Amino acid sequence: SGMTLAGKYGIGVLSIGSMAAEGITALGTQWGFAEDAALEFGSSVDRSDWRVLLNWHLAESKDLARSQAREGLQRWHNEYIVGTLQRPGTTAYSDPDEALEAVCGGAAKGVVQSAVVGTPDDLVAFIQNMYELTGGFGTAIGFVHDWANPRDTANSWDLVARYVIPEINGYTTKLRESQKFVSTERSAFNRAGEAILDKIMSNEKAADALKVTAKQGKNNAAENS
């Protein structure tokens, strides 16, 4: 298998079985094959070199995402997964909502879902859950499909770039810490403001300039009221 070869030669691997619920469930076990092969052949493998292929379509709300992708997802499943790949155990869906429920509705039932049709927050939660389920991997790769029209598909990828990638990679952690500090540690900012004001008032010219600035501010406020 691909995992065994990756372990034998100490190379990275791409898991495409993660596009199906059964494949997602087996991912944790699959990585064990790579580790066993690495041990047998005296090489090494690193989870950071493991790529996992996932399906998603995002929009500003879950309802909007579902309305954009429902018909395309059904067609993709019936014509590509069932008709072209002829994946064992798959059957065609007669209704778009049936396809959505089967592919994306697993989480509500405590079952592993195989794709996300929803918001950036939904995808973040899905990837984090996948990370825990597998024991860790290096990169989540999105499968490019045509569930939605080109405009909505482009917007989906834009949402991934603007919201999902920063969150998953921890780029927003310091931003949140800063926001929390500013909102909860007001005493530190008040002391700084008082120190600045004392410094200004100790200089006659600076104090006069402050009075002019304050007067202008009051006049502007009165004009805008």
PDB file of C-alpha atoms in Angstrom:
ATOM      1  CA  SER A   1       0.000   0.000   0.000  1.00  0.00           C
ATOM      2  CA  GLY A   2       0.982   3.654  -0.189  1.00  0.00           C
ATOM      3  CA  MET A   3       1.485   3.810   3.560  1.00  0.00           C
ATOM      4  CA  THR A   4       3.797   0.800   3.527  1.00  0.00           C
ATOM      5  CA  LEU A   5       5.882   2.276   0.713  1.00  0.00           C
ATOM      6  CA  ALA A   6       6.062   5.614   2.528  1.00  0.00           C
ATOM      7  CA  GLY A   7       7.376   3.858   5.604  1.00  0.00           C
ATOM      8  CA  LYS A   8       9.824   1.717   3.647  1.00  0.00           C
ATOM      9  CA  TYR A   9      11.429   4.667   1.866  1.00  0.00           C
ATOM     10  CA  GLY A  10      10.848   7.344   4.510  1.00  0.00           C
ATOM     11  CA  ILE A  11       8.815   9.610   2.251  1.00  0.00           C
ATOM     12  CA  GLY A  12       5.604  11.603   2.535  1.00  0.00           C
ATOM     13  CA  VAL A  13       2.210  10.223   1.616  1.00  0.00           C
ATOM     14  CA  LEU A  14      -1.146  11.576   0.429  1.00  0.00           C
ATOM     15  CA  SER A  15      -4.301   9.930   1.783  1.00  0.00           C
ATOM     16  CA  ILE A  16      -7.180  10.172  -0.678  1.00  0.00           C
ATOM     17  CA  GLY A  17      -9.314   7.667   1.225  1.00  0.00           C
ATOM     18  CA  SER A  18     -10.193  10.544   3.542  1.00  0.00           C
ATOM     19  CA  MET A  19     -12.796  11.604   0.974  1.00  0.00           C
ATOM     20  CA  ALA A  20     -15.101   8.852   2.258  1.00  0.00           C
ATOM     21  CA  ALA A  21     -16.412   8.296   5.785  1.00  0.00           C
ATOM     22  CA  GLU A  22     -14.979   4.771   5.874  1.00  0.00           C
ATOM     23  CA  GLY A  23     -11.576   6.049   4.809  1.00  0.00           C
ATOM     24  CA  ILE A  24     -11.589   8.775   7.451  1.00  0.00           C
ATOM     25  CA  THR A  25     -12.343   6.264  10.186  1.00  0.00           C
ATOM     26  CA  ALA A  26      -9.425   4.089   9.055  1.00  0.00           C
ATOM     27  CA  LEU A  27      -6.827   6.862   8.829  1.00  0.00           C
ATOM     28  CA  GLY A  28      -5.446   6.339  12.319  1.00  0.00           C
ATOM     29  CA  THR A  29      -4.874   2.660  11.580  1.00  0.00           C
ATOM     30  CA  GLN A  30      -3.414   3.404   8.149  1.00  0.00           C
ATOM     31  CA  TRP A  31      -0.597   5.495   9.607  1.00  0.00           C
ATOM     32  CA  GLY A  32       0.413   2.507  11.695  1.00  0.00           C
ATOM     33  CA  PHE A  33       1.325   0.655   8.483  1.00  0.00           C
ATOM     34  CA  ALA A  34       3.825   3.393   7.633  1.00  0.00           C
ATOM     35  CA  GLU A  35       5.392   3.225  11.084  1.00  0.00           C
ATOM     36  CA  ASP A  36       5.616  -0.575  10.966  1.00  0.00           C
ATOM     37  CA  ALA A  37       7.283  -0.502   7.542  1.00  0.00           C
ATOM     38  CA  ALA A  38       9.732   2.187   8.656  1.00  0.00           C
ATOM     39  CA  LEU A  39      10.720   0.050  11.620  1.00  0.00           C
ATOM     40  CA  GLU A  40      11.129  -3.026   9.435  1.00  0.00           C
ATOM     41  CA  PHE A  41      13.303  -1.330   6.806  1.00  0.00           C
ATOM     42  CA  GLY A  42      15.279   0.937   9.104  1.00  0.00           C
ATOM     43  CA  SER A  43      13.869   4.229   7.847  1.00  0.00           C
ATOM     44  CA  SER A  44      11.728   6.876   9.515  1.00  0.00           C
ATOM     45  CA  VAL A  45       8.453   8.647   8.790  1.00  0.00           C
ATOM     46  CA  ASP A  46       7.104  11.911  10.126  1.00  0.00           C
ATOM     47  CA  ARG A  47       3.459  12.862  10.464  1.00  0.00           C
ATOM     48  CA  SER A  48       4.333  16.355   9.232  1.00  0.00           C
ATOM     49  CA  ASP A  49       4.874  14.788   5.780  1.00  0.00           C
ATOM     50  CA  TRP A  50       1.397  13.244   5.770  1.00  0.00           C
ATOM     51  CA  ARG A  51      -1.143  14.987   3.513  1.00  0.00           C
ATOM     52  CA  VAL A  52      -4.861  14.331   3.972  1.00  0.00           C
ATOM     53  CA  LEU A  53      -7.313  15.123   1.165  1.00  0.00           C
ATOM     54  CA  LEU A  54     -10.654  16.604   2.245  1.00  0.00           C
ATOM     55  CA  ASN A  55     -13.845  17.884   0.626  1.00  0.00           C
ATOM     56  CA  TRP A  56     -15.587  21.147   1.491  1.00  0.00           C
ATOM     57  CA  HIS A  57     -17.657  24.044   0.218  1.00  0.00           C
ATOM     58  CA  LEU A  58     -17.961  27.184   2.322  1.00  0.00           C
ATOM     59  CA  ALA A  59     -20.180  30.241   2.385  1.00  0.00           C
ATOM     60  CA  GLU A  60     -21.075  32.982   4.853  1.00  0.00           C
ATOM     61  CA  SER A  61     -23.814  30.807   6.358  1.00  0.00           C
ATOM     62  CA  LYS A  62     -24.512  27.090   6.451  1.00  0.00           C
ATOM     63  CA  ASP A  63     -27.860  27.478   4.698  1.00  0.00           C
ATOM     64  CA  LEU A  64     -26.244  29.476   1.891  1.00  0.00           C
ATOM     65  CA  ALA A  65     -23.477  26.912   1.459  1.00  0.00           C
ATOM     66  CA  ARG A  66     -25.997  24.084   1.278  1.00  0.00           C
ATOM     67  CA  SER A  67     -28.141  25.886  -1.285  1.00  0.00           C
ATOM     68  CA  GLN A  68     -25.072  26.551  -3.436  1.00  0.00           C
ATOM     69  CA  ALA A  69     -23.662  23.016  -3.328  1.00  0.00           C
ATOM     70  CA  ARG A  70     -26.621  20.648  -2.980  1.00  0.00           C
ATOM     71  CA  GLU A  71     -27.314  19.923  -6.648  1.00  0.00           C
ATOM     72  CA  GLY A  72     -23.666  19.866  -7.668  1.00  0.00           C
ATOM     73  CA  LEU A  73     -22.759  17.533  -4.822  1.00  0.00           C
ATOM     74  CA  GLN A  74     -25.471  15.099  -5.868  1.00  0.00           C
ATOM     75  CA  ARG A  75     -24.323  15.177  -9.488  1.00  0.00           C
ATOM     76  CA  TRP A  76     -20.654  14.808  -8.461  1.00  0.00           C
ATOM     77  CA  HIS A  77     -21.460  11.804  -6.291  1.00  0.00           C
ATOM     78  CA  ASN A  78     -23.729  10.083  -8.794  1.00  0.00           C
ATOM     79  CA  GLU A  79     -21.678  10.737 -11.932  1.00  0.00           C
ATOM     80  CA  TYR A  80     -18.128  10.720 -10.548  1.00  0.00           C
ATOM     81  CA  ILE A  81     -18.011   8.619  -7.380  1.00  0.00           C
ATOM     82  CA  VAL A  82     -20.619   6.059  -8.464  1.00  0.00           C
ATOM     83  CA  GLY A  83     -20.587   6.307 -12.249  1.00  0.00           C
ATOM     84  CA  THR A  84     -16.909   6.920 -13.027  1.00  0.00           C
ATOM     85  CA  LEU A  85     -14.903   5.602 -10.076  1.00  0.00           C
ATOM     86  CA  GLN A  86     -17.490   2.932  -9.276  1.00  0.00           C
ATOM     87  CA  ARG A  87     -16.369   3.002  -5.672  1.00  0.00           C
ATOM     88  CA  PRO A  88     -17.490  -0.216  -3.936  1.00  0.00           C
ATOM     89  CA  GLY A  89     -20.487   0.142  -1.649  1.00  0.00           C
ATOM     90  CA  THR A  90     -21.664   3.462  -3.081  1.00  0.00           C
ATOM     91  CA  THR A  91     -25.106   4.088  -4.519  1.00  0.00           C
ATOM     92  CA  ALA A  92     -26.603   7.038  -6.349  1.00  0.00           C
ATOM     93  CA  TYR A  93     -28.765   9.559  -4.500  1.00  0.00           C
ATOM     94  CA  SER A  94     -32.166  10.426  -5.908  1.00  0.00           C
ATOM     95  CA  ASP A  95     -32.409  13.785  -4.144  1.00  0.00           C
ATOM     96  CA  PRO A  96     -29.883  16.598  -3.487  1.00  0.00           C
ATOM     97  CA  ASP A  97     -30.856  16.844   0.174  1.00  0.00           C
ATOM     98  CA  GLU A  98     -30.336  13.112   0.563  1.00  0.00           C
ATOM     99  CA  ALA A  99     -26.815  13.549  -0.803  1.00  0.00           C
ATOM    100  CA  LEU A 100     -26.109  16.445   1.561  1.00  0.00           C
ATOM    101  CA  GLU A 101     -27.333  14.509   4.563  1.00  0.00           C
ATOM    102  CA  ALA A 102     -25.321  11.425   3.662  1.00  0.00           C
ATOM    103  CA  VAL A 103     -22.077  13.276   2.999  1.00  0.00           C
ATOM    104  CA  CYS A 104     -22.232  16.132   5.514  1.00  0.00           C
ATOM    105  CA  GLY A 105     -24.829  15.199   8.108  1.00  0.00           C
ATOM    106  CA  GLY A 106     -22.860  12.602  10.007  1.00  0.00           C
ATOM    107  CA  ALA A 107     -21.679  14.909  12.779  1.00  0.00           C
ATOM    108  CA  ALA A 108     -25.207  15.497  14.047  1.00  0.00           C
ATOM    109  CA  LYS A 109     -25.674  11.745  14.404  1.00  0.00           C
ATOM    110  CA  GLY A 110     -22.333  11.062  16.026  1.00  0.00           C
ATOM    111  CA  VAL A 111     -21.052   9.525  12.794  1.00  0.00           C
ATOM    112  CA  VAL A 112     -17.901  10.593  10.958  1.00  0.00           C
ATOM    113  CA  GLN A 113     -18.828  12.956   8.152  1.00  0.00           C
ATOM    114  CA  SER A 114     -16.830  12.889   4.941  1.00  0.00           C
ATOM    115  CA  ALA A 115     -17.163  16.528   3.861  1.00  0.00           C
ATOM    116  CA  VAL A 116     -18.094  19.996   5.066  1.00  0.00           C
ATOM    117  CA  VAL A 117     -20.736  22.173   3.468  1.00  0.00           C
ATOM    118  CA  GLY A 118     -21.038  25.131   5.785  1.00  0.00           C
ATOM    119  CA  THR A 119     -19.071  28.020   7.256  1.00  0.00           C
ATOM    120  CA  PRO A 120     -15.361  28.546   7.941  1.00  0.00           C
ATOM    121  CA  ASP A 121     -16.008  27.679  11.594  1.00  0.00           C
ATOM    122  CA  ASP A 122     -17.481  24.344  10.503  1.00  0.00           C
ATOM    123  CA  LEU A 123     -14.371  23.525   8.487  1.00  0.00           C
ATOM    124  CA  VAL A 124     -12.040  24.546  11.319  1.00  0.00           C
ATOM    125  CA  ALA A 125     -13.894  22.209  13.676  1.00  0.00           C
ATOM    126  CA  PHE A 126     -13.828  19.435  11.065  1.00  0.00           C
ATOM    127  CA  ILE A 127     -10.066  19.689  10.499  1.00  0.00           C
ATOM    128  CA  GLN A 128      -9.387  19.826  14.236  1.00  0.00           C
ATOM    129  CA  ASN A 129     -11.541  16.736  14.730  1.00  0.00           C
ATOM    130  CA  MET A 130      -9.685  14.998  11.908  1.00  0.00           C
ATOM    131  CA  TYR A 131      -6.384  15.853  13.569  1.00  0.00           C
ATOM    132  CA  GLU A 132      -7.504  14.237  16.812  1.00  0.00           C
ATOM    133  CA  LEU A 133      -9.005  11.240  15.019  1.00  0.00           C
ATOM    134  CA  THR A 134      -5.820  10.487  13.084  1.00  0.00           C
ATOM    135  CA  GLY A 135      -3.341  11.325  15.813  1.00  0.00           C
ATOM    136  CA  GLY A 136      -1.964  14.198  13.755  1.00  0.00           C
ATOM    137  CA  PHE A 137      -0.964  14.967  10.165  1.00  0.00           C
ATOM    138  CA  GLY A 138       0.977  17.646   8.325  1.00  0.00           C
ATOM    139  CA  THR A 139      -1.359  19.232   5.788  1.00  0.00           C
ATOM    140  CA  ALA A 140      -5.058  19.256   4.951  1.00  0.00           C
ATOM    141  CA  ILE A 141      -5.544  19.534   1.182  1.00  0.00           C
ATOM    142  CA  GLY A 142      -8.836  20.575  -0.370  1.00  0.00           C
ATOM    143  CA  PHE A 143     -10.213  18.609  -3.311  1.00  0.00           C
ATOM    144  CA  VAL A 144     -11.205  20.916  -6.176  1.00  0.00           C
ATOM    145  CA  HIS A 145     -14.702  20.001  -7.337  1.00  0.00           C
ATOM    146  CA  ASP A 146     -17.582  21.715  -9.118  1.00  0.00           C
ATOM    147  CA  TRP A 147     -20.357  21.403  -6.562  1.00  0.00           C
ATOM    148  CA  ALA A 148     -21.095  25.126  -6.921  1.00  0.00           C
ATOM    149  CA  ASN A 149     -20.796  27.655  -9.735  1.00  0.00           C
ATOM    150  CA  PRO A 150     -17.403  29.314 -10.389  1.00  0.00           C
ATOM    151  CA  ARG A 151     -18.226  32.494  -8.448  1.00  0.00           C
ATOM    152  CA  ASP A 152     -19.401  30.665  -5.326  1.00  0.00           C
ATOM    153  CA  THR A 153     -16.518  28.204  -5.576  1.00  0.00           C
ATOM    154  CA  ALA A 154     -14.010  31.064  -5.706  1.00  0.00           C
ATOM    155  CA  ASN A 155     -15.669  32.646  -2.679  1.00  0.00           C
ATOM    156  CA  SER A 156     -15.412  29.334  -0.833  1.00  0.00           C
ATOM    157  CA  TRP A 157     -11.653  29.228  -1.364  1.00  0.00           C
ATOM    158  CA  ASP A 158     -11.376  32.885  -0.377  1.00  0.00           C
ATOM    159  CA  LEU A 159     -13.077  32.072   2.937  1.00  0.00           C
ATOM    160  CA  VAL A 160     -10.608  29.232   3.460  1.00  0.00           C
ATOM    161  CA  ALA A 161      -7.684  31.584   2.863  1.00  0.00           C
ATOM    162  CA  ARG A 162      -8.996  34.406   5.039  1.00  0.00           C
ATOM    163  CA  TYR A 163     -10.444  32.500   7.983  1.00  0.00           C
ATOM    164  CA  VAL A 164      -9.607  28.791   8.043  1.00  0.00           C
ATOM    165  CA  ILE A 165      -5.875  28.800   7.288  1.00  0.00           C
ATOM    166  CA  PRO A 166      -5.045  31.522   9.859  1.00  0.00           C
ATOM    167  CA  GLU A 167      -7.076  29.725  12.530  1.00  0.00           C
ATOM    168  CA  ILE A 168      -5.679  26.252  11.866  1.00  0.00           C
ATOM    169  CA  ASN A 169      -2.078  27.491  11.756  1.00  0.00           C
ATOM    170  CA  GLY A 170      -2.406  29.529  14.941  1.00  0.00           C
ATOM    171  CA  TYR A 171      -1.953  32.918  13.282  1.00  0.00           C
ATOM    172  CA  THR A 172      -4.891  34.350  15.238  1.00  0.00           C
ATOM    173  CA  THR A 173      -3.661  33.276  18.682  1.00  0.00           C
ATOM    174  CA  LYS A 174      -1.604  36.389  19.421  1.00  0.00           C
ATOM    175  CA  LEU A 175      -4.340  38.595  17.983  1.00  0.00           C
ATOM    176  CA  ARG A 176      -6.850  37.151  20.445  1.00  0.00           C
ATOM    177  CA  GLU A 177      -4.384  37.470  23.317  1.00  0.00           C
ATOM    178  CA  SER A 178      -3.849  41.124  22.429  1.00  0.00           C
ATOM    179  CA  GLN A 179      -7.584  41.797  22.192  1.00  0.00           C
ATOM    180  CA  LYS A 180      -8.158  40.154  25.562  1.00  0.00           C
ATOM    181  CA  PHE A 181      -5.384  42.174  27.186  1.00  0.00           C
ATOM    182  CA  VAL A 182      -6.712  45.463  25.825  1.00  0.00           C
ATOM    183  CA  SER A 183     -10.260  44.701  26.965  1.00  0.00           C
ATOM    184  CA  THR A 184      -9.431  43.336  30.430  1.00  0.00           C
ATOM    185  CA  GLU A 185      -6.340  45.282  31.506  1.00  0.00           C
ATOM    186  CA  ARG A 186      -7.774  48.783  31.291  1.00  0.00           C
ATOM    187  CA  SER A 187      -5.900  49.918  34.401  1.00  0.00           C
ATOM    188  CA  ALA A 188      -2.588  49.619  32.547  1.00  0.00           C
ATOM    189  CA  PHE A 189      -3.846  51.839  29.740  1.00  0.00           C
ATOM    190  CA  ASN A 190      -5.372  54.303  32.208  1.00  0.00           C
ATOM    191  CA  ARG A 191      -2.043  54.643  34.009  1.00  0.00           C
ATOM    192  CA  ALA A 192      -0.275  55.196  30.703  1.00  0.00           C
ATOM    193  CA  GLY A 193      -2.804  57.869  29.741  1.00  0.00           C
ATOM    194  CA  GLU A 194      -2.401  59.625  33.081  1.00  0.00           C
ATOM    195  CA  ALA A 195       1.387  59.603  32.724  1.00  0.00           C
ATOM    196  CA  ILE A 196       1.152  61.116  29.244  1.00  0.00           C
ATOM    197  CA  LEU A 197      -1.257  63.807  30.449  1.00  0.00           C
ATOM    198  CA  ASP A 198       1.014  64.685  33.382  1.00  0.00           C
ATOM    199  CA  LYS A 199       3.931  65.050  30.987  1.00  0.00           C
ATOM    200  CA  ILE A 200       1.921  67.330  28.717  1.00  0.00           C
ATOM    201  CA  MET A 201       0.642  69.509  31.547  1.00  0.00           C
ATOM    202  CA  SER A 202       4.165  69.964  32.916  1.00  0.00           C
ATOM    203  CA  ASN A 203       5.081  71.818  29.718  1.00  0.00           C
ATOM    204  CA  GLU A 204       3.356  75.184  29.287  1.00  0.00           C
ATOM    205  CA  LYS A 205       3.402  75.163  25.471  1.00  0.00           C
ATOM    206  CA  ALA A 206       2.195  71.573  25.302  1.00  0.00           C
ATOM    207  CA  ALA A 207      -0.606  72.352  27.762  1.00  0.00           C
ATOM    208  CA  ASP A 208      -1.744  75.329  25.661  1.00  0.00           C
ATOM    209  CA  ALA A 209      -1.686  73.180  22.522  1.00  0.00           C
ATOM    210  CA  LEU A 210      -3.802  70.568  24.281  1.00  0.00           C
ATOM    211  CA  LYS A 211      -6.400  73.202  25.162  1.00  0.00           C
ATOM    212  CA  VAL A 212      -6.614  74.244  21.497  1.00  0.00           C
ATOM    213  CA  THR A 213      -6.972  70.637  20.393  1.00  0.00           C
ATOM    214  CA  ALA A 214      -9.686  69.989  22.975  1.00  0.00           C
ATOM    215  CA  LYS A 215     -11.597  73.111  21.882  1.00  0.00           C
ATOM    216  CA  GLN A 216     -11.432  72.057  18.236  1.00  0.00           C
ATOM    217  CA  GLY A 217     -12.726  68.634  19.186  1.00  0.00           C
ATOM    218  CA  LYS A 218     -15.719  70.142  20.978  1.00  0.00           C
ATOM    219  CA  ASN A 219     -16.498  72.396  18.014  1.00  0.00           C
ATOM    220  CA  ASN A 220     -16.352  69.476  15.581  1.00  0.00           C
ATOM    221  CA  ALA A 221     -18.612  67.421  17.818  1.00  0.00           C
ATOM    222  CA  ALA A 222     -21.127  70.261  18.003  1.00  0.00           C
ATOM    223  CA  GLU A 223     -21.151  70.668  14.214  1.00  0.00           C
ATOM    224  CA  ASN A 224     -21.741  66.951  13.687  1.00  0.00           C
ATOM    225  CA  SER A 225     -24.506  66.657  16.277  1.00  0.00           C
TER     226      SER A 225
END
